Coordinates of C-alpha atoms in Angstrom, one line a residue:
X1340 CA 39.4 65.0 49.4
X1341 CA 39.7 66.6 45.6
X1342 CA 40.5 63.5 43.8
X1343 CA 36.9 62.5 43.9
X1344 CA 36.5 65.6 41.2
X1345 CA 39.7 64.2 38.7
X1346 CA 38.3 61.0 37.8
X1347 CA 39.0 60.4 34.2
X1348 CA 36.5 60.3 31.6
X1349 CA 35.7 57.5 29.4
X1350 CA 34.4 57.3 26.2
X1351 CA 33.1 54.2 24.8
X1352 CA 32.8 54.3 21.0
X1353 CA 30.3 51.4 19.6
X1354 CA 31.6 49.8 16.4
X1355 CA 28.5 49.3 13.8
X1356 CA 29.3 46.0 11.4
X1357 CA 27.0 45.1 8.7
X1358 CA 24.3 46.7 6.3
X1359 CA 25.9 47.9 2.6
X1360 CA 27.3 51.7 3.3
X1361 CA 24.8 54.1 3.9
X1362 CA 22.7 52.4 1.0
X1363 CA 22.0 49.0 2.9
X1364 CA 20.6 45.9 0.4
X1365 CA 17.6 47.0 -0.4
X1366 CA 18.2 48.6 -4.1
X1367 CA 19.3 45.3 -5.1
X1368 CA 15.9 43.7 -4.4
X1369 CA 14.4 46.6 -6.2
X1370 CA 16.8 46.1 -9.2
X1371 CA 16.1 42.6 -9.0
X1372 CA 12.6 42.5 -9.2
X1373 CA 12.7 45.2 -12.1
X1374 CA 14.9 43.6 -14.2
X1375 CA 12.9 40.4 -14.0
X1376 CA 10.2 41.9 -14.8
X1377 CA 12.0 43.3 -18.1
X1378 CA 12.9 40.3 -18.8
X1379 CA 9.2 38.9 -18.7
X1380 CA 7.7 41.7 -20.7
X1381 CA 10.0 41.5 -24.0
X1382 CA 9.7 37.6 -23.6
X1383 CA 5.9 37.7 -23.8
X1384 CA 6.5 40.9 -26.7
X1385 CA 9.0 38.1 -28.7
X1386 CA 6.2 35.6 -28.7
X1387 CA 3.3 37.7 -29.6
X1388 CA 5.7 38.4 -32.4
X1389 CA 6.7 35.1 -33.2
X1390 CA 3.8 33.4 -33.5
X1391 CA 0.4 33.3 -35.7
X1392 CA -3.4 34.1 -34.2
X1393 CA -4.4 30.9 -35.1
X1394 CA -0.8 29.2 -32.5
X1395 CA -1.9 32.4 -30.0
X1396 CA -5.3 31.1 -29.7
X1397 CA -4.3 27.6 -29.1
X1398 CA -1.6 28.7 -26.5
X1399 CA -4.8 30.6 -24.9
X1400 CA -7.1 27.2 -25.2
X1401 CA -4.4 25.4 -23.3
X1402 CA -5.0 27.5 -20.0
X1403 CA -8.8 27.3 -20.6
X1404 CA -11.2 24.7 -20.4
X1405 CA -12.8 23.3 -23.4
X1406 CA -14.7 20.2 -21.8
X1407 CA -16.5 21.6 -19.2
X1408 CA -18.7 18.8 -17.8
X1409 CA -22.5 18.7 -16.0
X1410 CA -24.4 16.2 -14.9
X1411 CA -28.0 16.3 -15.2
X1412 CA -30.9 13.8 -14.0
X1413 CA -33.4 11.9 -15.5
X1414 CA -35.9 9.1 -14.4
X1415 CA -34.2 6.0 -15.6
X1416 CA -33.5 2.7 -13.0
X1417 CA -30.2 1.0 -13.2
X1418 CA -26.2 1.9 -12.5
X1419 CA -26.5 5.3 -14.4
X1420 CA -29.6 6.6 -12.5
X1421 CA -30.9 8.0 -15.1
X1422 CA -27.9 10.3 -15.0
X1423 CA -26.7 12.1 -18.7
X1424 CA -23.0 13.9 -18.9
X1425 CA -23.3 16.7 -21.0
X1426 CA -20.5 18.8 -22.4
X1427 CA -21.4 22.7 -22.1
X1428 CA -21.5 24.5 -25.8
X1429 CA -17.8 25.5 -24.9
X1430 CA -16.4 21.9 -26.1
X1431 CA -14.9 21.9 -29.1
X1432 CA -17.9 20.0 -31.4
X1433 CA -15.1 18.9 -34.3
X1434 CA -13.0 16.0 -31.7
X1435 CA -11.1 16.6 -28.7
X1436 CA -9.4 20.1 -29.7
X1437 CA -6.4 18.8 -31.1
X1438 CA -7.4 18.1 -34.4
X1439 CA -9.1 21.9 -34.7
X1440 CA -6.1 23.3 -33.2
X1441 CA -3.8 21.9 -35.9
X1442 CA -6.5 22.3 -39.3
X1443 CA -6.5 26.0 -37.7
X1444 CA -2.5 26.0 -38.3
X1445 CA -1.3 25.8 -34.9
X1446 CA 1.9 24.2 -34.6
X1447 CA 1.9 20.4 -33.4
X1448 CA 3.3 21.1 -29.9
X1449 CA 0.2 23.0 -28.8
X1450 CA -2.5 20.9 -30.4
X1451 CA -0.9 18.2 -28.7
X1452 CA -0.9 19.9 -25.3
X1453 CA -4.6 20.8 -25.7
X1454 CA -5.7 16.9 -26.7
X1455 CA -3.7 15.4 -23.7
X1456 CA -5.2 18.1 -21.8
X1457 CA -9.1 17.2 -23.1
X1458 CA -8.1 13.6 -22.6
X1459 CA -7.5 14.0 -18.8
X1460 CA -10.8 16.1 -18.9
X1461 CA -12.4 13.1 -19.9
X1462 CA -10.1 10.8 -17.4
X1463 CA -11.9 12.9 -14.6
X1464 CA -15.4 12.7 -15.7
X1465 CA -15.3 9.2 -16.0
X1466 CA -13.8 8.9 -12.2
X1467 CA -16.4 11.4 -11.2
X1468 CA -19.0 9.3 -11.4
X1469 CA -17.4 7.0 -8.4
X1470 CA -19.5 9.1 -6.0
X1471 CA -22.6 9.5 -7.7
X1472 CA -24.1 5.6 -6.2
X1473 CA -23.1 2.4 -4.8
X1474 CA -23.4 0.7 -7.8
X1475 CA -21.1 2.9 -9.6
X1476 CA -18.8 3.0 -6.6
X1477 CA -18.4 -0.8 -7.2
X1478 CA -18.0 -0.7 -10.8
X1479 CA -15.5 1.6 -11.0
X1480 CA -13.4 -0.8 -8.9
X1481 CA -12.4 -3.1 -12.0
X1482 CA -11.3 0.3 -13.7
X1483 CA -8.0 1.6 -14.4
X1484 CA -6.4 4.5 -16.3
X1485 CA -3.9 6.0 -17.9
X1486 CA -2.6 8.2 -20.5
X1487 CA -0.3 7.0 -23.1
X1488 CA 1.2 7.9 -26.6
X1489 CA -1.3 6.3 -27.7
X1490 CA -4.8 7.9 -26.1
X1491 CA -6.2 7.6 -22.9
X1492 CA -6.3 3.4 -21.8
X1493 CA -9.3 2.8 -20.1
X1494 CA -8.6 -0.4 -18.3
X1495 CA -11.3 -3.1 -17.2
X1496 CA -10.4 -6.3 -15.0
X1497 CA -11.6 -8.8 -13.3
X1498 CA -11.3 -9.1 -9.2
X1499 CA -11.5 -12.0 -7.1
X1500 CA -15.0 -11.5 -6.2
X1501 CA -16.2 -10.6 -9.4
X1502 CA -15.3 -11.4 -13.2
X1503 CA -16.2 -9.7 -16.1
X1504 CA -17.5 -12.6 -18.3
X1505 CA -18.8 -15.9 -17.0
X1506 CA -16.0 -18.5 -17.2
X1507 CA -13.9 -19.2 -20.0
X1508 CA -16.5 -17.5 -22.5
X1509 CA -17.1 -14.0 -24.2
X1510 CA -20.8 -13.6 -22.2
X1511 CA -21.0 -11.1 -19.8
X1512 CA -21.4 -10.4 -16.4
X1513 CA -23.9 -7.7 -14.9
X1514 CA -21.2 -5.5 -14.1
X1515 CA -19.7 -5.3 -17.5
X1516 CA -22.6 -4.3 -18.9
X1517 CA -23.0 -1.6 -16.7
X1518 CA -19.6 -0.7 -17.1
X1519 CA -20.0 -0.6 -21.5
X1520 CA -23.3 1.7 -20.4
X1521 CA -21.4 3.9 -18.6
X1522 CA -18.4 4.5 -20.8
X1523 CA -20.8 4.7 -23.5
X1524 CA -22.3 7.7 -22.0
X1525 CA -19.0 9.6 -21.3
X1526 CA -17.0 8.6 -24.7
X1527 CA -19.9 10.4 -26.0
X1528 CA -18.2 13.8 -24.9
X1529 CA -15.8 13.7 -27.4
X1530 CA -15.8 11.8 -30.9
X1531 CA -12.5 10.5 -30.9
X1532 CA -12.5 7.1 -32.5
X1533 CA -12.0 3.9 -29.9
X1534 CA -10.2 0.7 -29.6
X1535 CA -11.0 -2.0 -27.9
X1536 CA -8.2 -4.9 -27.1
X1537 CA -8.9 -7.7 -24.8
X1538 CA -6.5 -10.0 -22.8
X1539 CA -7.0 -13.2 -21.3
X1540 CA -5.1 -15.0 -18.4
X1541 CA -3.5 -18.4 -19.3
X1542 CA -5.6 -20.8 -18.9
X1543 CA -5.1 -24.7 -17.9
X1544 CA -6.9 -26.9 -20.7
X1545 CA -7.2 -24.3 -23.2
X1546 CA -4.8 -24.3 -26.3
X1547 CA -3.5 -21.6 -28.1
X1548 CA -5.9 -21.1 -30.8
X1549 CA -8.7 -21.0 -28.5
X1550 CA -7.2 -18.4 -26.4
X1551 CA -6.8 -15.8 -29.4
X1552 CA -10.0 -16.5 -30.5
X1553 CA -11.4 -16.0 -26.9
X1554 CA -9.9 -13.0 -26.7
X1555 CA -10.9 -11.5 -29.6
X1556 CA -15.0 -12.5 -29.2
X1557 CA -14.3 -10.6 -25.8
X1558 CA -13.2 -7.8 -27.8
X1559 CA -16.4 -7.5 -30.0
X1560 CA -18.7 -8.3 -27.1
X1561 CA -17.6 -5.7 -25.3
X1562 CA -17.5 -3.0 -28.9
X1563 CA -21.2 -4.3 -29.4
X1564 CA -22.2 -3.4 -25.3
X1565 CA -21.0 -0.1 -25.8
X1566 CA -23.2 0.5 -29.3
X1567 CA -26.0 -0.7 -27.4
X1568 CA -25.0 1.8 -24.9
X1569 CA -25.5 4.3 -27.6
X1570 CA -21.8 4.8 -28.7
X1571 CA -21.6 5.3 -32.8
X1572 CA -20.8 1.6 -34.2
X1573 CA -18.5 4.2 -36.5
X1574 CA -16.5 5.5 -33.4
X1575 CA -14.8 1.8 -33.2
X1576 CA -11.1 1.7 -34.9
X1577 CA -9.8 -1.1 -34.3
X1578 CA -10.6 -4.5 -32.6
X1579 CA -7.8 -6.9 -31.1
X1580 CA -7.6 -10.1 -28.9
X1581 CA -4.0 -10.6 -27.4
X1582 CA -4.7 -14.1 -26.0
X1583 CA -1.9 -14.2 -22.7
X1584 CA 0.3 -12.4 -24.8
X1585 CA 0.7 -9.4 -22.7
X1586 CA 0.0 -10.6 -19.4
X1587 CA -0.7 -7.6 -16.5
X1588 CA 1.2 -9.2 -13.7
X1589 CA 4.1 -11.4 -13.3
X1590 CA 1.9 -14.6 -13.0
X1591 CA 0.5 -15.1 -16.4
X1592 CA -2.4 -17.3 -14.5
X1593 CA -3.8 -14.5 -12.5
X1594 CA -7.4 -13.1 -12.8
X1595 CA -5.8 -10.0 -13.6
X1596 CA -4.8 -10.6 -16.4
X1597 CA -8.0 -11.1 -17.7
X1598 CA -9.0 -7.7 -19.0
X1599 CA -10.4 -5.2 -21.9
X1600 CA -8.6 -2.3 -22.8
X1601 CA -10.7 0.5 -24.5
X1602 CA -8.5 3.1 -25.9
X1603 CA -10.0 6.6 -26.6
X1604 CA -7.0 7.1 -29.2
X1605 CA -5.3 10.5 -30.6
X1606 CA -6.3 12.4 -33.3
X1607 CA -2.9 11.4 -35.1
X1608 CA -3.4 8.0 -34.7
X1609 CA -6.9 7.7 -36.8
X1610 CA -7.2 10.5 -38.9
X1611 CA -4.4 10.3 -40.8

């Protein structure tokens, strides 16, 4: 009857595992995130330092826009709508930035970040106008481009449905004119100088010495569209045909291949 009242007693001690002592992990965060943050401020104290105002005021360019674009509208007829771009009175009037950037002293890194950075500006505005009407919508299809080393390419090609000149002949079609009107209107933004470089697809009956010529009367055509456009004649550098030479595609007979290049070029590559 008793032993009911001598049962043992037990005692279950819990074991804890984990965590860092009494401390846990958390300083270490804390530590972390402070000596980063040492770290970042005697960086940013070494380059105020290390550099000039003119190279600190090109670094702050770089994160700032310098081509800010609108649009506004006027009462003309035909692809552009009577549409004008306009660059705000931010833009850089002297070129695309670059050049100011390095007459101001800036070193050659950051003028060149700021030009490549103005040239995609420009890339933008001129796919912008894609959505403003049909016309332009379908215009824009023959365009391509691109930045290089040397400027922004502005690609235009013919499609199967539609070709930029009529035939085997520098006169051209509707759509390139449109297409020289518009570029016209947005190279105006910035007064880097231009080449144009035209490229034919081989072509059956036609011998060499033809072909270059071709090319090149393509070339001016499409230099003297744009000046009627109301581009500068002085804004054109250079003027090139390349016959097939550098054919687009790996047929050298394609359509594709028969194309104008317009090159808004570096400051580098025409001012010095």
């Amino acid at each position: 009857m008793a032993t009911g009242h001598n049962r043992p007693i037990i005692i279950k001690r819990k074991k804890i595992t984990g965590g860092d002592g009494h401390h846990g992990g958390a300083w270490k965060v804390a530590y972390a995130d402070f000596v980063t943050a040492m770290m970042a401020f005697f960086m940013l104290m070494w380059l105020l330092n290390a550099t000039t105002e003119q190279q600190r005021s090109g670094i702050a360019d770089y994160f700032s826009p310098t081509i800010p674009i609108s649009q506004n509208s006027g009462g003309g007829d035909g692809i552009m709508a009577g549409d004008s771009l306009q660059a705000s009175d931010t833009m850089i009037q002297t070129g695309s930035g670059g050049l100011a950037e390095r007459e101001n002293g800036a070193g050659p890194g950051v003028a060149e970040a700021v030009e490549t950075r103005e040239l995609r500006q420009l890339e933008q505005a001129l796919l912008g106008l894609g959505g403003e009407s049909f016309e332009m919508e379908n215009a824009l299809k023959h365009v391509l481009s691109r930045l290089t080393d040397e400027g922004l390419v502005i690609e235009l090609f013919d499609r199967p449905e539609a070709s930029l000149f009529d035939g085997p002949t520098a006169t051209p079609n509707p759509v390139t004119r449109d297409l020289a009107r518009m570029l016209a209107r947005v190279l105006r933004l910035v007064d880097n100088g231009i080449a144009v470089r035209a490229h034919l697809a081989r072509t059956e009956g036609m011998d060499d010495a033809a072909m270059w010529s071709l090319s090149l009367d393509r070339a001016r055509t499409f230099a003297a569209l744009t000046r009627d456009g109301g581009l500068a004649p002085e804004r054109i550098a250079r003027l090139s045909g390349r016959s097939d030479r550098d054919p687009a595609t790996v047929s050298p007979e394609a359509p594709r291949n028969n194309r104008i290049e317009l090159i808004v070029l570096r400051e580098s590559l025409y001012r010095d």
